[in-house]
């Protein structure tokens, strides 16, 4: 099995809300607690990474990995609009110092789907003021911790809002009996797709009440229906945060991550694939031209016929998430992105939800083999972060989706490193 060169960033990724536990000031926590929640279960203690990050980072380093991608939780730093919790800043200073102590490069995500509850009450990701609020949070944080950082991603999956808008529109159409010939839309993040309309309505009303918002259609979390203006608001927030952080800490390498798919049209499906590629990638290009890198995230492929997206056929393997188990997708997407974006690329997420760890190990080998070929062809790919370091809270799906290189018994929070962690660690030249 070929290996990546010594300087290549090889590691794993997590997100604060999915692993830390008790993110009680966040908008997700609010939505998990309502009676008609769209979440299968609440995040609660998650896998207690907030208290066990040293053990987890050491497991990553001892396996031979040299990079750890994690997110800083805005809702902890600013639980209220005018708050700035020093103890939480110091917590993340300790996480960063732990990375350096273990010879691990941190890749920090400033926003990974979750926002402070108050931000949503104040209009969230459809309120122009969010651009400056997010930039101010990022600027002040790197003024305090930037000396311990190197790679910073402003926003995780900055293109997710448009994908979700399409998913929710498609879901509503099906619920209202609309005849749609194409397969159900898919997205990395599941929304309460199996919920009956009545429960959805009650959930929306309860959510609006929880945020103190009158109109249930005006709850603009990051993962919610978005307007075309809201789609671009995220990119404006990215640019404002990037420029503010660069000014404060010129050494930082700053980018964002995008959720992308390997789009493969059958004959007759070309137009659908072209539109999808513009929706999920091309129309964002103008906003990332001044970035130092682009985080590429891909889990599977999407195929299209004349009616639109198609389902995987009978014989094709699926992951626990329901989409196709397709490790070749990440290299295909890196090649497609490299044609348009000329800066550095980092695979910031790629992985498989499966309870068969030998399949996970095979997936990793197949995915990374394709990426080594991309590097051979001169594509400036600088890193690969497997999603995820730990089995964790998969948003609405709860804890049943197991992506991790490390299993966790959540009753004791004991860690059980899997064979695949060793396999990934073995792919780096020493
Ligand atoms: C996403 C998020 C992760 C997910 C992962 C698996 O891309 O949706 O970045 O938080 O957990 O992708 O679905």
XYZ file of C-alpha atoms and ligand atoms in Angstrom:
443
model
C 0.000 0.000 0.000
C 1.500 3.349 -1.066
C 1.981 6.026 1.591
C 1.660 9.807 1.687
C 4.892 11.760 2.000
C 6.039 12.883 5.459
C 4.841 16.502 5.101
C 1.324 15.504 4.039
C -1.371 16.310 6.638
C -3.008 12.991 7.505
C -5.555 12.921 10.282
C -9.140 12.852 11.409
C -11.953 15.319 12.025
C -14.629 16.055 14.597
C -17.097 18.880 15.298
C -17.692 20.403 18.742
C -21.414 19.708 19.050
C -21.042 16.138 17.833
C -18.348 15.082 20.314
C -17.917 17.528 23.240
C -21.255 17.239 25.111
C -23.610 19.665 26.881
C -23.503 22.454 24.284
C -26.411 24.033 26.136
C -26.245 27.565 24.678
C -26.450 26.390 21.059
C -29.376 26.433 18.645
C -29.055 22.682 18.139
C -29.460 21.999 21.857
C -32.697 24.039 21.789
C -34.049 22.040 18.825
C -33.139 18.707 20.372
C -35.133 19.494 23.543
C -38.561 20.422 22.097
C -41.397 17.807 22.381
C -41.734 17.297 18.601
C -38.018 17.416 17.854
C -36.797 16.214 14.442
C -33.840 14.646 16.261
C -33.960 10.884 16.909
C -32.286 11.612 20.274
C -30.616 14.571 22.060
C -26.822 15.029 22.047
C -26.529 15.257 25.892
C -22.961 14.297 26.969
C -22.049 13.281 23.401
C -18.752 11.385 23.786
C -17.425 13.783 26.465
C -14.624 15.018 24.221
C -14.769 18.327 26.104
C -13.159 16.551 29.066
C -11.356 13.732 27.233
C -9.697 15.589 24.332
C -6.183 14.817 25.645
C -6.813 11.059 25.521
C -8.388 11.348 22.062
C -5.611 13.488 20.567
C -3.014 11.107 22.027
C -4.794 8.106 20.426
C -4.698 9.984 17.097
C -0.976 10.791 17.430
C 0.023 7.350 18.735
C -1.631 5.794 15.662
C 0.804 7.764 13.467
C -1.490 10.620 12.393
C -0.133 14.208 12.359
C -3.244 16.436 11.990
C -6.478 16.948 13.923
C -9.416 18.941 12.543
C -11.850 20.142 15.204
C -14.273 23.027 15.684
C -14.445 25.757 18.305
C -17.970 26.261 19.626
C -19.137 29.865 19.251
C -21.995 29.243 21.682
C -19.490 28.404 24.435
C -17.365 31.488 23.798
C -20.391 33.828 23.486
C -23.417 32.273 25.238
C -24.953 35.773 25.235
C -24.419 38.547 22.637
C -22.220 40.665 24.901
C -20.485 37.797 26.715
C -16.932 36.552 26.111
C -16.209 33.567 28.372
C -12.487 33.538 29.154
C -12.685 30.049 30.680
C -13.933 28.669 27.360
C -11.209 30.462 25.414
C -8.727 28.889 27.825
C -10.328 25.472 27.256
C -9.613 25.693 23.527
C -6.128 27.038 24.253
C -5.508 23.787 26.128
C -6.837 21.739 23.188
C -4.502 23.588 20.810
C -1.558 23.169 23.189
C -2.373 19.456 23.497
C -2.183 19.152 19.683
C 1.252 20.788 19.603
C 2.484 18.692 22.555
C 1.611 15.574 20.548
C 3.186 16.791 17.290
C -0.273 17.250 15.751
C -1.182 20.162 13.442
C -4.600 21.616 14.361
C -7.053 22.543 11.602
C -9.609 24.745 13.382
C -13.202 25.185 12.166
C -14.805 28.357 13.515
C -18.417 27.362 12.723
C -19.605 23.773 12.245
C -23.413 23.993 11.770
C -24.181 25.131 15.352
C -24.740 28.789 16.308
C -25.396 30.536 19.629
C -29.125 30.475 20.438
C -29.218 34.301 20.645
C -27.908 34.615 17.070
C -30.953 32.733 15.754
C -33.311 34.798 17.925
C -31.747 37.876 16.283
C -32.474 36.643 12.747
C -29.718 34.078 12.285
C -28.341 33.292 8.830
C -30.809 35.528 7.000
C -29.899 38.660 9.009
C -27.131 40.741 7.421
C -25.868 41.656 10.913
C -24.661 38.052 11.274
C -21.827 38.817 8.851
C -20.217 41.295 11.254
C -21.090 39.311 14.410
C -19.362 36.233 12.994
C -16.347 38.227 11.799
C -15.994 39.892 15.224
C -16.108 36.499 16.995
C -13.457 35.081 14.656
C -11.197 38.135 14.858
C -11.235 38.302 18.670
C -10.644 34.558 19.000
C -7.574 34.520 16.763
C -6.249 37.622 18.535
C -6.222 35.434 21.660
C -5.413 31.972 20.250
C -4.088 32.604 16.724
C -0.451 32.039 17.742
C -1.375 28.374 18.337
C -3.234 28.001 15.022
C -2.101 27.467 11.414
C -5.034 26.302 9.244
C -8.425 27.868 9.916
C -11.683 27.011 8.171
C -14.255 29.754 8.756
C -17.410 27.786 8.006
C -17.979 24.049 7.599
C -19.953 23.110 4.497
C -20.745 26.712 3.651
C -22.848 25.414 0.723
C -25.085 23.198 2.869
C -27.926 25.701 3.197
C -28.788 25.576 -0.504
C -28.554 21.760 -0.543
C -30.902 21.585 2.409
C -33.324 24.073 0.911
C -33.623 21.749 -2.105
C -33.970 18.715 0.194
C -36.716 20.313 2.297
C -38.579 21.559 -0.822
C -38.369 18.043 -2.289
C -39.559 16.549 1.020
C -42.523 18.904 1.270
C -43.481 18.154 -2.358
C -43.492 14.413 -1.628
C -45.426 14.887 1.578
C -48.058 16.907 -0.210
C -48.352 14.084 -2.758
C -46.453 15.893 -5.508
C -45.486 13.453 -8.248
C -41.770 13.591 -8.551
C -40.130 11.168 -10.933
C -36.590 11.582 -9.570
C -35.244 9.831 -6.470
C -35.528 11.722 -3.140
C -32.884 14.430 -2.835
C -29.994 13.493 -0.553
C -27.685 15.481 1.660
C -24.950 14.714 4.145
C -27.214 15.991 6.863
C -30.550 14.215 7.416
C -33.621 16.296 8.276
C -36.723 14.803 9.841
C -37.615 13.305 6.499
C -39.732 10.466 7.900
C -41.810 12.792 10.049
C -45.471 13.235 9.190
C -46.556 16.785 8.301
C -48.491 17.370 11.593
C -45.431 16.644 13.715
C -43.319 18.865 11.473
C -45.766 21.733 11.969
C -45.803 21.248 15.782
C -42.015 21.017 15.799
C -41.751 24.270 13.843
C -44.102 26.095 16.255
C -42.269 24.760 19.330
C -38.908 25.707 17.816
C -40.082 29.257 17.068
C -41.351 29.609 20.638
C -38.038 28.304 22.015
C -36.178 31.051 20.123
C -38.774 33.706 21.002
C -39.687 34.104 17.333
C -43.315 34.697 16.354
C -43.332 33.303 12.819
C -42.186 29.628 12.561
C -40.895 30.287 9.042
C -38.499 32.915 10.391
C -36.224 30.534 12.335
C -33.037 30.837 10.294
C -30.525 28.365 11.728
C -27.543 27.476 9.557
C -29.225 24.202 8.630
C -32.603 25.494 7.524
C -34.390 26.694 4.419
C -32.390 29.537 2.877
C -33.133 32.333 0.426
C -30.679 33.083 -2.409
C -29.576 36.084 -0.314
C -29.079 33.808 2.705
C -26.969 31.454 0.596
C -24.628 34.309 -0.287
C -24.786 35.803 3.232
C -22.783 32.762 4.390
C -20.091 33.550 1.804
C -20.030 37.211 2.861
C -19.608 36.086 6.466
C -16.733 33.879 5.318
C -15.005 36.746 3.487
C -15.468 39.184 6.402
C -14.143 36.636 8.912
C -11.235 35.620 6.649
C -10.143 39.222 6.076
C -10.491 40.161 9.765
C -8.500 37.098 10.904
C -5.802 37.642 8.262
C -5.375 41.209 9.470
C -5.035 40.056 13.080
C -2.842 37.027 12.317
C -1.230 37.210 8.845
C 0.422 33.790 9.303
C -2.897 31.946 9.275
C -3.924 29.862 6.239
C -7.646 30.444 5.872
C -10.362 28.758 3.824
C -13.754 27.108 4.185
C -15.132 23.636 3.502
C -17.766 22.575 0.981
C -19.994 19.508 0.889
C -19.504 18.100 -2.623
C -20.568 15.033 -4.573
C -19.027 13.063 -7.432
C -21.665 13.923 -10.043
C -22.080 11.261 -12.714
C -24.815 11.806 -15.335
C -26.160 8.956 -17.422
C -26.882 9.983 -21.000
C -29.773 12.427 -20.787
C -28.858 13.482 -17.245
C -26.080 15.915 -18.177
C -28.123 19.082 -17.638
C -29.148 17.988 -14.126
C -25.528 17.241 -13.226
C -24.346 20.599 -14.593
C -26.983 22.472 -12.565
C -26.076 20.516 -9.425
C -22.368 21.318 -9.881
C -23.152 25.006 -10.223
C -25.449 24.912 -7.173
C -23.004 23.077 -4.914
C -19.717 24.512 -6.168
C -19.251 26.809 -9.182
C -21.389 29.742 -8.045
C -19.340 30.000 -4.822
C -15.993 30.340 -6.662
C -15.947 34.177 -6.685
C -16.046 34.220 -2.851
C -13.082 31.894 -2.279
C -10.574 33.243 -4.826
C -8.585 34.944 -2.022
C -8.572 31.876 0.214
C -5.384 29.981 1.106
C -7.008 26.565 0.722
C -10.341 24.856 0.023
C -11.645 22.068 2.264
C -13.212 19.383 0.068
C -15.804 17.075 1.682
C -17.329 14.186 -0.234
C -18.897 10.898 0.856
C -20.474 9.463 -2.274
C -21.535 10.019 -5.858
C -24.828 11.213 -7.303
C -26.077 9.946 -10.654
C -28.640 11.602 -12.882
C -30.931 10.538 -15.686
C -33.329 12.699 -17.678
C -35.669 12.940 -14.644
C -32.987 14.022 -12.197
C -31.048 12.270 -9.420
C -31.350 8.448 -9.359
C -31.207 5.946 -6.485
C -28.302 3.476 -6.209
C -29.331 0.272 -7.999
C -30.207 -2.941 -6.116
C -26.779 -4.531 -6.117
C -24.872 -1.408 -5.081
C -23.620 -1.245 -1.482
C -25.004 1.461 0.783
C -23.662 2.876 4.046
C -25.691 3.195 7.272
C -26.632 6.677 6.007
C -28.467 5.168 3.044
C -26.356 6.648 0.261
C -23.991 4.561 -1.884
C -20.724 3.242 -0.402
C -18.475 4.794 -3.060
C -14.842 5.461 -2.014
C -13.776 6.511 -5.539
C -15.907 9.653 -5.256
C -13.439 11.736 -3.251
C -10.634 11.536 -5.848
C -13.082 12.287 -8.676
C -14.327 15.373 -6.808
C -10.781 16.566 -6.035
C -9.988 16.347 -9.751
C -13.167 18.244 -10.688
C -12.496 20.961 -8.088
C -8.830 21.324 -9.107
C -9.966 22.270 -12.628
C -11.631 25.402 -11.228
C -9.894 26.289 -7.914
C -6.135 26.788 -8.260
C -5.246 27.052 -4.549
C -4.263 24.316 -2.100
C -6.804 21.555 -1.453
C -7.345 19.613 1.748
C -9.814 16.756 2.033
C -11.369 17.920 5.312
C -13.988 15.151 5.435
C -14.349 11.723 3.862
C -15.450 8.537 5.550
C -18.031 5.787 5.882
C -20.829 5.072 8.322
C -20.579 1.310 8.857
C -20.470 -1.202 11.697
C -17.985 -3.291 9.667
C -14.543 -1.861 10.477
C -12.800 -4.055 7.900
C -14.999 -2.352 5.279
C -13.942 1.013 6.755
C -10.280 0.024 6.395
C -10.877 -1.007 2.755
C -12.793 2.245 2.109
C -9.844 4.258 3.452
C -7.372 2.367 1.259
C -9.499 2.781 -1.885
C -10.170 6.481 -1.207
C -6.542 7.339 -0.441
C -5.228 5.365 -3.410
C -7.262 7.658 -5.679
C -5.905 10.717 -3.850
C -2.284 9.578 -4.226
C -2.942 9.405 -7.984
C -4.264 13.004 -7.840
C -0.987 14.094 -6.201
C 0.995 12.153 -8.850
C -0.870 14.221 -11.462
C 0.277 17.464 -9.837
C -2.916 18.396 -7.975
C -1.928 20.475 -4.877
C -3.620 18.204 -2.349
C -2.085 18.885 1.084
C -4.111 16.761 3.469
C -6.725 14.083 4.169
C -8.943 14.170 7.261
C -11.016 11.057 7.814
C -14.525 11.704 9.203
C -14.526 10.960 12.055
C -11.968 10.376 14.801
C -14.759 9.168 17.122
C -18.189 7.600 16.704
C -20.363 10.599 17.476
C -23.687 12.471 17.338
C -24.766 12.361 13.687
C -27.180 15.276 14.001
C -30.833 14.257 13.509
C -29.793 10.580 13.259
C -28.273 10.605 16.754
C -25.654 8.013 17.753
C -26.656 5.100 15.504
C -24.414 6.189 12.609
C -20.878 4.943 13.323
C -18.263 6.789 11.217
C -15.499 6.722 13.807
C -11.984 5.314 13.888
C -12.577 4.981 17.630
C -15.714 3.477 19.167
C -17.051 4.848 22.461
C -19.154 3.134 25.125
C -21.224 6.198 26.081
C -22.295 4.690 29.400
C -18.668 4.730 30.586
C -17.191 6.983 27.868
C -14.495 4.323 27.397
C -12.654 4.567 24.066
C -12.115 1.482 21.841
C -9.708 2.286 18.969
C -10.624 0.309 15.848
C -8.227 -1.456 13.452
C -9.024 1.207 10.848
C -7.318 3.865 13.022
C -4.093 1.886 12.713
C -4.643 1.390 8.967
C -5.026 5.142 8.400
C -1.983 5.896 10.579
C 0.091 3.424 8.537
C -0.427 5.489 5.352
C 2.058 8.214 6.287
C 5.816 7.942 5.559
C 7.732 8.093 8.830
C -21.393 17.118 7.416
C -20.746 17.446 8.633
C -20.449 16.319 9.575
C -21.225 15.027 9.378
C -20.502 14.122 8.399
C -21.190 12.762 8.281
O -20.694 17.108 6.420
O -22.591 16.936 7.447
O -19.561 18.159 8.399
O -20.826 16.966 10.751
O -21.355 14.372 10.600
O -20.484 14.693 7.143
O -22.464 12.927 7.726
